[in-house]
């Protein structure tokens, strides 16, 4: 598979969608079944190693999914090369920051 | 019967415009096709320009946008169309004159699909044989008449006609990827695996909806994806 593979992006978009769907479903079920009573309980839930890892993976994969989607939109509609490159760069930087922010929140919660 | 037809002559017009035509009811016969009506309108105004040849849905030359949908005028029953019948050239393609568009890019993308058999094995005595089952794989792929209705209806082809091959060319790519006698399957799949050539297709399925031969380019594209996936795992 080449570096610029269209198949990889297409496949990743589908795999990340399946993961995100499963995560959201399980999260809703879990929160409905055992709603955390207070902040401490919420913290305990989210820092449980399995949930923490699943959530971190969700944040990263969700951003990857959104990146492929937005990249597709930009490749489709933004024709001038410079503008396209600029738009891709802005989205990439934004998503990178969002990802780091999400992970920072999770790490902070785990260190409490 | 009323018509509203897109007119543009680059030698005399600064901009395209819509011209109204009327076909007398006495001239409308049962079983008439749109192309028959166009030929009668051309008798009224012989500057009206459009392509046509076989008049039987075989040559693929009279594709146009009919009441908003791409189709072949020669096999479009007049009675199925709501008047006024609005005729325009294919969307997204450069207009040469009236309903005639420049299909050079369309043919270029067709060539990009390398629509020929690649087989470097020594030629057998008689012919390269295929089992009936293998031959069946080509049904729904080889019948394309290259009319362009599908590609001219595809939003992905409108935006990226220079880099996305478009449904017609991809249908032909699928036709040779499926062919059991072809030896370049790997190379064909590899060439299609970039961000544009195949993967600009988002499964909108306009192509399948308009194909006057009832072919299904969207499915053929899906099949190429599946073949790629099988090869890479
Ligand atoms: S299915 Fe793909 S090729 Fe067909 S119209 Fe939609 S985007 Fe174009
Ligand atoms: S697939 Fe159908 S619509 Fe497209 S060029 Fe071939 S015959 Fe025409
Ligand atoms: S004239 Fe040949 S397909 Fe219509």
CSV table of C-alpha atoms in Angstrom, one decimal, chain A residues 1-2 4-11 14 68 71-79 81 84, chain B residues 155-156 159-163 192-196 199-202 225-226 228-230 232-233:
chain,number,residue,atom,x,y,z
A,1,UNK,CA,0.0,0.0,0.0
A,2,UNK,CA,1.5,3.4,-1.0
A,4,UNK,CA,-0.9,8.2,-0.4
A,5,UNK,CA,-3.2,5.2,-0.4
A,6,UNK,CA,-6.9,6.1,-0.8
A,7,UNK,CA,-7.8,2.7,0.5
A,8,UNK,CA,-6.1,3.2,3.9
A,9,UNK,CA,-8.0,6.4,4.5
A,10,UNK,CA,-11.3,4.8,3.4
A,11,UNK,CA,-10.7,1.8,5.6
A,14,UNK,CA,-14.8,2.8,8.6
A,68,UNK,CA,-10.4,11.9,7.1
A,71,UNK,CA,-9.8,16.1,4.4
A,72,UNK,CA,-12.3,14.5,1.9
A,73,UNK,CA,-14.5,17.6,1.9
A,74,UNK,CA,-11.4,19.8,1.3
A,75,UNK,CA,-10.1,17.6,-1.4
A,76,UNK,CA,-13.5,17.6,-3.1
A,77,UNK,CA,-14.4,21.3,-2.9
A,78,UNK,CA,-11.3,23.4,-2.4
A,79,UNK,CA,-9.6,23.5,-5.8
A,81,UNK,CA,-3.7,24.4,-4.5
A,84,UNK,CA,-6.3,23.7,-0.2
B,155,UNK,CA,-20.7,15.5,-8.3
B,156,UNK,CA,-17.2,14.0,-7.6
B,159,UNK,CA,-15.4,18.9,-8.8
B,160,UNK,CA,-12.3,16.9,-9.8
B,161,UNK,CA,-12.7,15.9,-13.5
B,162,UNK,CA,-8.9,16.0,-14.0
B,163,UNK,CA,-8.1,13.6,-11.1
B,192,UNK,CA,-6.3,3.2,-8.5
B,193,UNK,CA,-5.2,3.4,-4.9
B,194,UNK,CA,-4.6,7.1,-4.4
B,195,UNK,CA,-6.7,9.8,-2.9
B,196,UNK,CA,-8.3,10.8,-6.2
B,199,UNK,CA,-11.5,7.2,-3.8
B,200,UNK,CA,-13.3,10.5,-4.6
B,201,UNK,CA,-16.4,8.4,-5.2
B,202,UNK,CA,-18.7,8.8,-2.2
B,225,UNK,CA,-12.8,-1.5,-3.3
B,226,UNK,CA,-13.7,-5.0,-2.1
B,228,UNK,CA,-8.5,-4.1,-3.1
B,229,UNK,CA,-9.4,-5.0,0.5
B,230,UNK,CA,-9.2,-8.8,-0.1
B,232,UNK,CA,-4.3,-6.3,1.1
B,233,UNK,CA,-5.4,-8.5,4.0
